[in-house]
Amino acid sequence: MKTILREMRAARGMTQQQLADAVGVSSRTIISIEKGQYNPSLMLAYRMARVFDVSVEELCCLEENMRMEDER
Amino acid sequence: MKLYNKKGLLLGIFWLAVGLGGLILEIARPSSVKAVFIRDIVLFSLLLLFSLRQIVRAFSARASREDFLEERDERNRYIRLKTGCTMFKVAEALLLIWVIGSAAAFGLTRDEIWTMAVIVSGLTLGLLFIIELIVGIHYEGKE
């Protein structure tokens, strides 16, 4: 699943480890989400959205991802 | 010294006992095959080191927090689930191949040993199917 996590993190000048510590997961999980290899749980997505003060919908590009899924 | 990870300590003590016990047994009654003796010594020594590391980590606040995070991490849990599921499917498939192979071998050779192989592996396969069914029913009601 595509997300704008990397962009949001870079904009805040946060490292992957700092974000991982803030939401209580390992840095490998953050790396996987940024690469689009792992889909975060709803709760983790919400925690990350809160860190960046955006909605889950925005962070996880839900509209775009849904469109892509429907096209498949 | 303060204990931060009780579960880690208990696991460490358990593996320490297994490693020490195995090492003592292997030294007291060494295997006749030298390669097996060396393999066991290496394996039990590694287990001993691993258990000691786990015990030491249980008393460190930082290491315990890391271990706790690693254990709770949702991606790690997902990977563990997927690994277990794949392992089960592969074991089931291998067993099925073994049952068919044994039945074919019996058909060709008429050797009684293959009948035993078919019965034992067939029963194990049946048991796996029953376990899968029970677990499936359990989660169907729970999730």
GROMACS .gro file of N, CA and C in nm, chain B:
model
  429
   73MET      N    1   2.047  -0.504   4.172
   73MET     CA    2   2.009  -0.534   4.034
   73MET      C    3   1.858  -0.551   4.023
   74LYS      N    4   1.799  -0.479   3.929
   74LYS     CA    5   1.653  -0.485   3.916
   74LYS      C    6   1.613  -0.570   3.796
   75LEU      N    7   1.510  -0.652   3.815
   75LEU     CA    8   1.462  -0.738   3.707
   75LEU      C    9   1.359  -0.661   3.624
   76TYR      N   10   1.380  -0.657   3.492
   76TYR     CA   11   1.289  -0.584   3.404
   76TYR      C   12   1.206  -0.677   3.315
   77ASN      N   13   1.258  -0.797   3.292
   77ASN     CA   14   1.189  -0.888   3.201
   77ASN      C   15   1.182  -1.027   3.263
   78LYS      N   16   1.071  -1.051   3.335
   78LYS     CA   17   1.056  -1.178   3.408
   78LYS      C   18   1.048  -1.297   3.311
   79LYS      N   19   0.970  -1.278   3.203
   79LYS     CA   20   0.952  -1.385   3.104
   79LYS      C   21   1.087  -1.420   3.039
   80GLY      N   22   1.164  -1.314   3.008
   80GLY     CA   23   1.295  -1.334   2.947
   80GLY      C   24   1.389  -1.409   3.039
   81LEU      N   25   1.381  -1.374   3.169
   81LEU     CA   26   1.466  -1.440   3.268
   81LEU      C   27   1.431  -1.588   3.280
   82LEU      N   28   1.299  -1.616   3.288
   82LEU     CA   29   1.254  -1.755   3.301
   82LEU      C   30   1.294  -1.837   3.178
   83LEU      N   31   1.277  -1.777   3.059
   83LEU     CA   32   1.318  -1.846   2.936
   83LEU      C   33   1.469  -1.870   2.934
   84GLY      N   34   1.544  -1.767   2.979
   84GLY     CA   35   1.689  -1.778   2.986
   84GLY      C   36   1.731  -1.891   3.079
   85ILE      N   37   1.666  -1.899   3.195
   85ILE     CA   38   1.699  -2.005   3.292
   85ILE      C   39   1.666  -2.143   3.233
   86PHE      N   40   1.551  -2.151   3.164
   86PHE     CA   41   1.510  -2.277   3.101
   86PHE      C   42   1.615  -2.323   3.000
   87TRP      N   43   1.654  -2.233   2.909
   87TRP     CA   44   1.752  -2.270   2.805
   87TRP      C   45   1.889  -2.294   2.865
   88LEU      N   46   1.920  -2.225   2.975
   88LEU     CA   47   2.047  -2.247   3.045
   88LEU      C   48   2.051  -2.390   3.099
   89ALA      N   49   1.938  -2.433   3.159
   89ALA     CA   50   1.928  -2.568   3.214
   89ALA      C   51   1.941  -2.672   3.102
   90VAL      N   52   1.872  -2.646   2.990
   90VAL     CA   53   1.879  -2.740   2.876
   90VAL      C   54   2.023  -2.747   2.822
   91GLY      N   55   2.084  -2.629   2.804
   91GLY     CA   56   2.220  -2.623   2.750
   91GLY      C   57   2.320  -2.690   2.842
   92LEU      N   58   2.311  -2.659   2.971
   92LEU     CA   59   2.403  -2.717   3.069
   92LEU      C   60   2.383  -2.868   3.079
   93GLY      N   61   2.256  -2.908   3.088
   93GLY     CA   62   2.223  -3.052   3.098
   93GLY      C   63   2.277  -3.127   2.978
   94GLY      N   64   2.253  -3.073   2.860
   94GLY     CA   65   2.299  -3.137   2.737
   94GLY      C   66   2.450  -3.148   2.731
   95LEU      N   67   2.515  -3.040   2.772
   95LEU     CA   68   2.662  -3.036   2.769
   95LEU      C   69   2.721  -3.139   2.867
   96ILE      N   70   2.664  -3.143   2.987
   96ILE     CA   71   2.712  -3.237   3.089
   96ILE      C   72   2.691  -3.381   3.042
   97LEU      N   73   2.571  -3.409   2.989
   97LEU     CA   74   2.541  -3.543   2.939
   97LEU      C   75   2.635  -3.583   2.826
   98GLU      N   76   2.659  -3.488   2.735
   98GLU     CA   77   2.744  -3.517   2.619
   98GLU      C   78   2.888  -3.545   2.664
   99ILE      N   79   2.933  -3.471   2.767
   99ILE     CA   80   3.071  -3.492   2.815
   99ILE      C   81   3.080  -3.622   2.896
  100ALA      N   82   2.976  -3.647   2.978
  100ALA     CA   83   2.976  -3.768   3.061
  100ALA      C   84   2.964  -3.894   2.976
  101ARG      N   85   2.873  -3.886   2.874
  101ARG     CA   86   2.854  -4.003   2.787
  101ARG      C   87   2.868  -3.959   2.641
  102PRO      N   88   2.992  -3.940   2.598
  102PRO     CA   89   3.014  -3.886   2.462
  102PRO      C   90   2.962  -3.981   2.353
  103SER      N   91   2.913  -3.920   2.247
  103SER     CA   92   2.863  -3.998   2.134
  103SER      C   93   2.980  -4.071   2.067
  104SER      N   94   2.952  -4.193   2.019
  104SER     CA   95   3.060  -4.271   1.957
  104SER      C   96   3.106  -4.210   1.824
  105VAL      N   97   3.013  -4.141   1.759
  105VAL     CA   98   3.051  -4.074   1.632
  105VAL      C   99   3.108  -3.936   1.666
  106LYS      N  100   3.231  -3.912   1.623
  106LYS     CA  101   3.300  -3.787   1.661
  106LYS      C  102   3.228  -3.662   1.607
  107ALA      N  103   3.177  -3.675   1.485
  107ALA     CA  104   3.108  -3.559   1.423
  107ALA      C  105   2.984  -3.520   1.504
  108VAL      N  106   2.913  -3.622   1.554
  108VAL     CA  107   2.792  -3.597   1.634
  108VAL      C  108   2.831  -3.532   1.766
  109PHE      N  109   2.941  -3.582   1.825
  109PHE     CA  110   2.990  -3.527   1.952
  109PHE      C  111   3.023  -3.378   1.936
  110ILE      N  112   3.098  -3.347   1.831
  110ILE     CA  113   3.137  -3.207   1.806
  110ILE      C  114   3.013  -3.121   1.780
  111ARG      N  115   2.921  -3.172   1.699
  111ARG     CA  116   2.799  -3.097   1.668
  111ARG      C  117   2.722  -3.065   1.797
  112ASP      N  118   2.705  -3.168   1.883
  112ASP     CA  119   2.630  -3.147   2.007
  112ASP      C  120   2.699  -3.048   2.099
  113ILE      N  121   2.831  -3.059   2.109
  113ILE     CA  122   2.907  -2.967   2.196
  113ILE      C  123   2.889  -2.823   2.146
  114VAL      N  124   2.901  -2.805   2.014
  114VAL     CA  125   2.886  -2.671   1.956
  114VAL      C  126   2.745  -2.619   1.980
  115LEU      N  127   2.644  -2.703   1.952
  115LEU     CA  128   2.504  -2.660   1.967
  115LEU      C  129   2.471  -2.624   2.112
  116PHE      N  130   2.512  -2.710   2.205
  116PHE     CA  131   2.481  -2.683   2.346
  116PHE      C  132   2.558  -2.562   2.398
  117SER      N  133   2.681  -2.543   2.348
  117SER     CA  134   2.758  -2.425   2.389
  117SER      C  135   2.690  -2.298   2.339
  118LEU      N  136   2.641  -2.302   2.214
  118LEU     CA  137   2.571  -2.186   2.158
  118LEU      C  138   2.444  -2.157   2.238
  119LEU      N  139   2.375  -2.265   2.276
  119LEU     CA  140   2.253  -2.250   2.355
  119LEU      C  141   2.284  -2.186   2.490
  120LEU      N  142   2.396  -2.228   2.546
  120LEU     CA  143   2.441  -2.175   2.675
  120LEU      C  144   2.468  -2.024   2.664
  121LEU      N  145   2.539  -1.986   2.558
  121LEU     CA  146   2.569  -1.844   2.536
  121LEU      C  147   2.441  -1.764   2.515
  122PHE      N  148   2.350  -1.819   2.435
  122PHE     CA  149   2.224  -1.752   2.407
  122PHE      C  150   2.144  -1.731   2.537
  123SER      N  151   2.140  -1.836   2.620
  123SER     CA  152   2.062  -1.826   2.744
  123SER      C  153   2.125  -1.725   2.841
  124LEU      N  154   2.257  -1.723   2.847
  124LEU     CA  155   2.326  -1.627   2.936
  124LEU      C  156   2.298  -1.484   2.890
  125ARG      N  157   2.299  -1.465   2.757
  125ARG     CA  158   2.271  -1.333   2.700
  125ARG      C  159   2.129  -1.290   2.737
  126GLN      N  160   2.036  -1.385   2.730
  126GLN     CA  161   1.897  -1.354   2.761
  126GLN      C  162   1.880  -1.320   2.910
  127ILE      N  163   1.953  -1.389   2.995
  127ILE     CA  164   1.945  -1.362   3.139
  127ILE      C  165   2.000  -1.222   3.169
  128VAL      N  166   2.115  -1.191   3.109
  128VAL     CA  167   2.176  -1.059   3.130
  128VAL      C  168   2.082  -0.948   3.080
  129ARG      N  169   2.019  -0.971   2.962
  129ARG     CA  170   1.928  -0.871   2.905
  129ARG      C  171   1.807  -0.847   2.995
  130ALA      N  172   1.766  -0.950   3.066
  130ALA     CA  173   1.648  -0.937   3.154
  130ALA      C  174   1.672  -0.836   3.266
  131PHE      N  175   1.799  -0.809   3.297
  131PHE     CA  176   1.831  -0.715   3.405
  131PHE      C  177   1.867  -0.575   3.352
  132SER      N  178   1.859  -0.560   3.222
  132SER     CA  179   1.890  -0.429   3.163
  132SER      C  180   1.760  -0.362   3.117
  133ALA      N  181   1.739  -0.239   3.162
  133ALA     CA  182   1.615  -0.167   3.129
  133ALA      C  183   1.605  -0.143   2.979
  134ARG      N  184   1.715  -0.100   2.918
  134ARG     CA  185   1.715  -0.068   2.775
  134ARG      C  186   1.693  -0.194   2.690
  135ALA      N  187   1.770  -0.299   2.725
  135ALA     CA  188   1.759  -0.424   2.648
  135ALA      C  189   1.620  -0.485   2.664
  136SER      N  190   1.565  -0.476   2.785
  136SER     CA  191   1.432  -0.533   2.809
  136SER      C  192   1.327  -0.458   2.729
  137ARG      N  193   1.342  -0.325   2.721
  137ARG     CA  194   1.248  -0.245   2.644
  137ARG      C  195   1.256  -0.284   2.496
  138GLU      N  196   1.381  -0.304   2.448
  138GLU     CA  197   1.400  -0.346   2.309
  138GLU      C  198   1.334  -0.482   2.283
  139ASP      N  199   1.356  -0.576   2.376
  139ASP     CA  200   1.298  -0.710   2.361
  139ASP      C  201   1.147  -0.704   2.362
  140PHE      N  202   1.093  -0.622   2.451
  140PHE     CA  203   0.949  -0.607   2.465
  140PHE      C  204   0.890  -0.549   2.335
  141LEU      N  205   0.960  -0.449   2.282
  141LEU     CA  206   0.915  -0.387   2.156
  141LEU      C  207   0.920  -0.486   2.041
  142GLU      N  208   1.028  -0.562   2.035
  142GLU     CA  209   1.044  -0.661   1.929
  142GLU      C  210   0.933  -0.766   1.935
  143GLU      N  211   0.899  -0.805   2.058
  143GLU     CA  212   0.797  -0.908   2.076
  143GLU      C  213   0.659  -0.855   2.041
  144ARG      N  214   0.635  -0.729   2.076
  144ARG     CA  215   0.503  -0.669   2.054
  144ARG      C  216   0.485  -0.613   1.913
  145ASP      N  217   0.594  -0.592   1.843
  145ASP     CA  218   0.590  -0.528   1.712
  145ASP      C  219   0.493  -0.603   1.619
  146GLU      N  220   0.398  -0.529   1.561
  146GLU     CA  221   0.293  -0.595   1.484
  146GLU      C  222   0.344  -0.664   1.358
  147ARG      N  223   0.450  -0.607   1.296
  147ARG     CA  224   0.504  -0.671   1.177
  147ARG      C  225   0.574  -0.803   1.214
  148ASN      N  226   0.645  -0.802   1.326
  148ASN     CA  227   0.710  -0.925   1.373
  148ASN      C  228   0.605  -1.034   1.401
  149ARG      N  229   0.494  -0.992   1.463
  149ARG     CA  230   0.389  -1.088   1.494
  149ARG      C  231   0.326  -1.143   1.366
  150TYR      N  232   0.310  -1.055   1.268
  150TYR     CA  233   0.253  -1.095   1.140
  150TYR      C  234   0.346  -1.195   1.071
  151ILE      N  235   0.477  -1.165   1.076
  151ILE     CA  236   0.575  -1.255   1.014
  151ILE      C  237   0.575  -1.391   1.084
  152ARG      N  238   0.566  -1.387   1.218
  152ARG     CA  239   0.561  -1.514   1.293
  152ARG      C  240   0.440  -1.596   1.252
  153LEU      N  241   0.324  -1.530   1.239
  153LEU     CA  242   0.202  -1.598   1.197
  153LEU      C  243   0.216  -1.658   1.058
  154LYS      N  244   0.270  -1.578   0.966
  154LYS     CA  245   0.285  -1.623   0.828
  154LYS      C  246   0.383  -1.739   0.820
  155THR      N  247   0.492  -1.729   0.899
  155THR     CA  248   0.593  -1.835   0.900
  155THR      C  249   0.532  -1.966   0.949
  156GLY      N  250   0.457  -1.956   1.060
  156GLY     CA  251   0.392  -2.074   1.117
  156GLY      C  252   0.295  -2.136   1.018
  157CYS      N  253   0.218  -2.052   0.952
  157CYS     CA  254   0.117  -2.099   0.856
  157CYS      C  255   0.184  -2.168   0.738
  158THR      N  256   0.290  -2.105   0.684
  158THR     CA  257   0.360  -2.163   0.570
  158THR      C  258   0.427  -2.295   0.609
  159MET      N  259   0.486  -2.294   0.729
  159MET     CA  260   0.554  -2.415   0.778
  159MET      C  261   0.454  -2.531   0.786
  160PHE      N  262   0.335  -2.500   0.838
  160PHE     CA  263   0.231  -2.602   0.853
  160PHE      C  264   0.188  -2.655   0.716
  161LYS      N  265   0.169  -2.565   0.621
  161LYS     CA  266   0.126  -2.605   0.486
  161LYS      C  267   0.232  -2.691   0.418
  162VAL      N  268   0.359  -2.651   0.435
  162VAL     CA  269   0.469  -2.727   0.373
  162VAL      C  270   0.477  -2.866   0.435
  163ALA      N  271   0.464  -2.872   0.570
  163ALA     CA  272   0.469  -3.001   0.639
  163ALA      C  273   0.355  -3.090   0.593
  164GLU      N  274   0.237  -3.031   0.577
  164GLU     CA  275   0.120  -3.107   0.533
  164GLU      C  276   0.141  -3.161   0.391
  165ALA      N  277   0.195  -3.075   0.303
  165ALA     CA  278   0.218  -3.116   0.164
  165ALA      C  279   0.323  -3.227   0.157
  166LEU      N  280   0.431  -3.211   0.237
  166LEU     CA  281   0.537  -3.312   0.237
  166LEU      C  282   0.484  -3.446   0.287
  167LEU      N  283   0.400  -3.437   0.389
  167LEU     CA  284   0.342  -3.559   0.446
  167LEU      C  285   0.252  -3.628   0.345
  168LEU      N  286   0.176  -3.548   0.272
  168LEU     CA  287   0.086  -3.602   0.169
  168LEU      C  288   0.167  -3.671   0.060
  169ILE      N  289   0.277  -3.606   0.021
  169ILE     CA  290   0.365  -3.665  -0.082
  169ILE      C  291   0.424  -3.797  -0.031
  170TRP      N  292   0.460  -3.796   0.098
  170TRP     CA  293   0.518  -3.915   0.160
  170TRP      C  294   0.416  -4.029   0.163
  171VAL      N  295   0.289  -3.998   0.195
  171VAL     CA  296   0.183  -4.100   0.199
  171VAL      C  297   0.164  -4.159   0.059
  172ILE      N  298   0.153  -4.072  -0.041
  172ILE     CA  299   0.133  -4.120  -0.179
  172ILE      C  300   0.254  -4.202  -0.225
  173GLY      N  301   0.374  -4.150  -0.194
  173GLY     CA  302   0.497  -4.219  -0.232
  173GLY      C  303   0.507  -4.356  -0.167
  174SER      N  304   0.472  -4.362  -0.039
  174SER     CA  305   0.477  -4.489   0.034
  174SER      C  306   0.376  -4.588  -0.023
  175ALA      N  307   0.256  -4.537  -0.057
  175ALA     CA  308   0.152  -4.624  -0.113
  175ALA      C  309   0.198  -4.679  -0.249
  176ALA      N  310   0.261  -4.590  -0.327
  176ALA     CA  311   0.311  -4.633  -0.458
  176ALA      C  312   0.423  -4.734  -0.441
  177ALA      N  313   0.511  -4.709  -0.342
  177ALA     CA  314   0.622  -4.802  -0.317
  177ALA      C  315   0.570  -4.938  -0.273
  178PHE      N  316   0.463  -4.937  -0.193
  178PHE     CA  317   0.404  -5.065  -0.150
  178PHE      C  318   0.344  -5.138  -0.271
  179GLY      N  319   0.276  -5.061  -0.357
  179GLY     CA  320   0.217  -5.120  -0.477
  179GLY      C  321   0.322  -5.184  -0.566
  180LEU      N  322   0.439  -5.127  -0.572
  180LEU     CA  323   0.544  -5.179  -0.659
  180LEU      C  324   0.622  -5.293  -0.597
  181THR      N  325   0.651  -5.279  -0.466
  181THR     CA  326   0.741  -5.378  -0.404
  181THR      C  327   0.668  -5.484  -0.320
  182ARG      N  328   0.547  -5.452  -0.275
  182ARG     CA  329   0.469  -5.540  -0.185
  182ARG      C  330   0.544  -5.564  -0.053
  183ASP      N  331   0.631  -5.474  -0.019
  183ASP     CA  332   0.708  -5.486   0.105
  183ASP      C  333   0.623  -5.429   0.220
  184GLU      N  334   0.613  -5.506   0.328
  184GLU     CA  335   0.527  -5.469   0.441
  184GLU      C  336   0.568  -5.337   0.508
  185ILE      N  337   0.697  -5.306   0.499
  185ILE     CA  338   0.747  -5.184   0.564
  185ILE      C  339   0.677  -5.058   0.511
  186TRP      N  340   0.638  -5.063   0.385
  186TRP     CA  341   0.571  -4.947   0.325
  186TRP      C  342   0.428  -4.933   0.378
  187THR      N  343   0.367  -5.047   0.416
  187THR     CA  344   0.232  -5.041   0.475
  187THR      C  345   0.238  -4.962   0.604
  188MET      N  346   0.343  -4.993   0.683
  188MET     CA  347   0.360  -4.922   0.811
  188MET      C  348   0.381  -4.772   0.785
  189ALA      N  349   0.463  -4.742   0.684
  189ALA     CA  350   0.490  -4.602   0.651
  189ALA      C  351   0.362  -4.530   0.613
  190VAL      N  352   0.276  -4.599   0.533
  190VAL     CA  353   0.150  -4.538   0.490
  190VAL      C  354   0.059  -4.515   0.612
  191ILE      N  355   0.052  -4.616   0.700
  191ILE     CA  356  -0.037  -4.605   0.817
  191ILE      C  357   0.007  -4.490   0.909
  192VAL      N  358   0.137  -4.489   0.943
  192VAL     CA  359   0.187  -4.387   1.037
  192VAL      C  360   0.173  -4.246   0.978
  193SER      N  361   0.218  -4.229   0.854
  193SER     CA  362   0.210  -4.094   0.795
  193SER      C  363   0.066  -4.057   0.765
  194GLY      N  364  -0.016  -4.153   0.728
  194GLY     CA  365  -0.159  -4.126   0.703
  194GLY      C  366  -0.229  -4.081   0.830
  195LEU      N  367  -0.197  -4.149   0.941
  195LEU     CA  368  -0.258  -4.110   1.070
  195LEU      C  369  -0.214  -3.969   1.110
  196THR      N  370  -0.085  -3.941   1.091
  196THR     CA  371  -0.033  -3.807   1.124
  196THR      C  372  -0.102  -3.701   1.039
  197LEU      N  373  -0.117  -3.732   0.910
  197LEU     CA  374  -0.183  -3.638   0.819
  197LEU      C  375  -0.329  -3.615   0.862
  198GLY      N  376  -0.396  -3.724   0.898
  198GLY     CA  377  -0.535  -3.715   0.945
  198GLY      C  378  -0.544  -3.628   1.069
  199LEU      N  379  -0.449  -3.650   1.160
  199LEU     CA  380  -0.445  -3.573   1.285
  199LEU      C  381  -0.426  -3.424   1.254
  200LEU      N  382  -0.338  -3.395   1.158
  200LEU     CA  383  -0.315  -3.254   1.119
  200LEU      C  384  -0.443  -3.192   1.064
  201PHE      N  385  -0.517  -3.268   0.982
  201PHE     CA  386  -0.641  -3.217   0.925
  201PHE      C  387  -0.742  -3.188   1.036
  202ILE      N  388  -0.749  -3.279   1.135
  202ILE     CA  389  -0.843  -3.262   1.246
  202ILE      C  390  -0.806  -3.137   1.328
  203ILE      N  391  -0.675  -3.123   1.354
  203ILE     CA  392  -0.629  -3.006   1.431
  203ILE      C  393  -0.664  -2.877   1.355
  204GLU      N  394  -0.640  -2.879   1.224
  204GLU     CA  395  -0.669  -2.762   1.141
  204GLU      C  396  -0.818  -2.728   1.148
  205LEU      N  397  -0.901  -2.833   1.143
  205LEU     CA  398  -1.047  -2.815   1.148
  205LEU      C  399  -1.089  -2.755   1.282
  206ILE      N  400  -1.036  -2.811   1.392
  206ILE     CA  401  -1.072  -2.763   1.527
  206ILE      C  402  -1.027  -2.618   1.545
  207VAL      N  403  -0.903  -2.590   1.504
  207VAL     CA  404  -0.851  -2.452   1.518
  207VAL      C  405  -0.934  -2.356   1.433
  208GLY      N  406  -0.971  -2.399   1.313
  208GLY     CA  407  -1.054  -2.317   1.224
  208GLY      C  408  -1.188  -2.285   1.288
  209ILE      N  409  -1.252  -2.387   1.347
  209ILE     CA  410  -1.382  -2.368   1.414
  209ILE      C  411  -1.366  -2.272   1.532
  210HIS      N  412  -1.256  -2.291   1.607
  210HIS     CA  413  -1.228  -2.205   1.723
  210HIS      C  414  -1.222  -2.058   1.682
  211TYR      N  415  -1.143  -2.030   1.577
  211TYR     CA  416  -1.126  -1.890   1.535
  211TYR      C  417  -1.248  -1.835   1.462
  212GLU      N  418  -1.324  -1.925   1.397
  212GLU     CA  419  -1.447  -1.884   1.329
  212GLU      C  420  -1.544  -1.823   1.430
  213GLY      N  421  -1.546  -1.881   1.548
  213GLY     CA  422  -1.637  -1.832   1.652
  213GLY      C  423  -1.581  -1.711   1.725
  214LYS      N  424  -1.448  -1.702   1.727
  214LYS     CA  425  -1.383  -1.598   1.808
  214LYS      C  426  -1.362  -1.467   1.733
  215GLU      N  427  -1.327  -1.478   1.606
  215GLU     CA  428  -1.289  -1.356   1.529
  215GLU      C  429  -1.409  -1.290   1.464
   0.00000   0.00000   0.00000
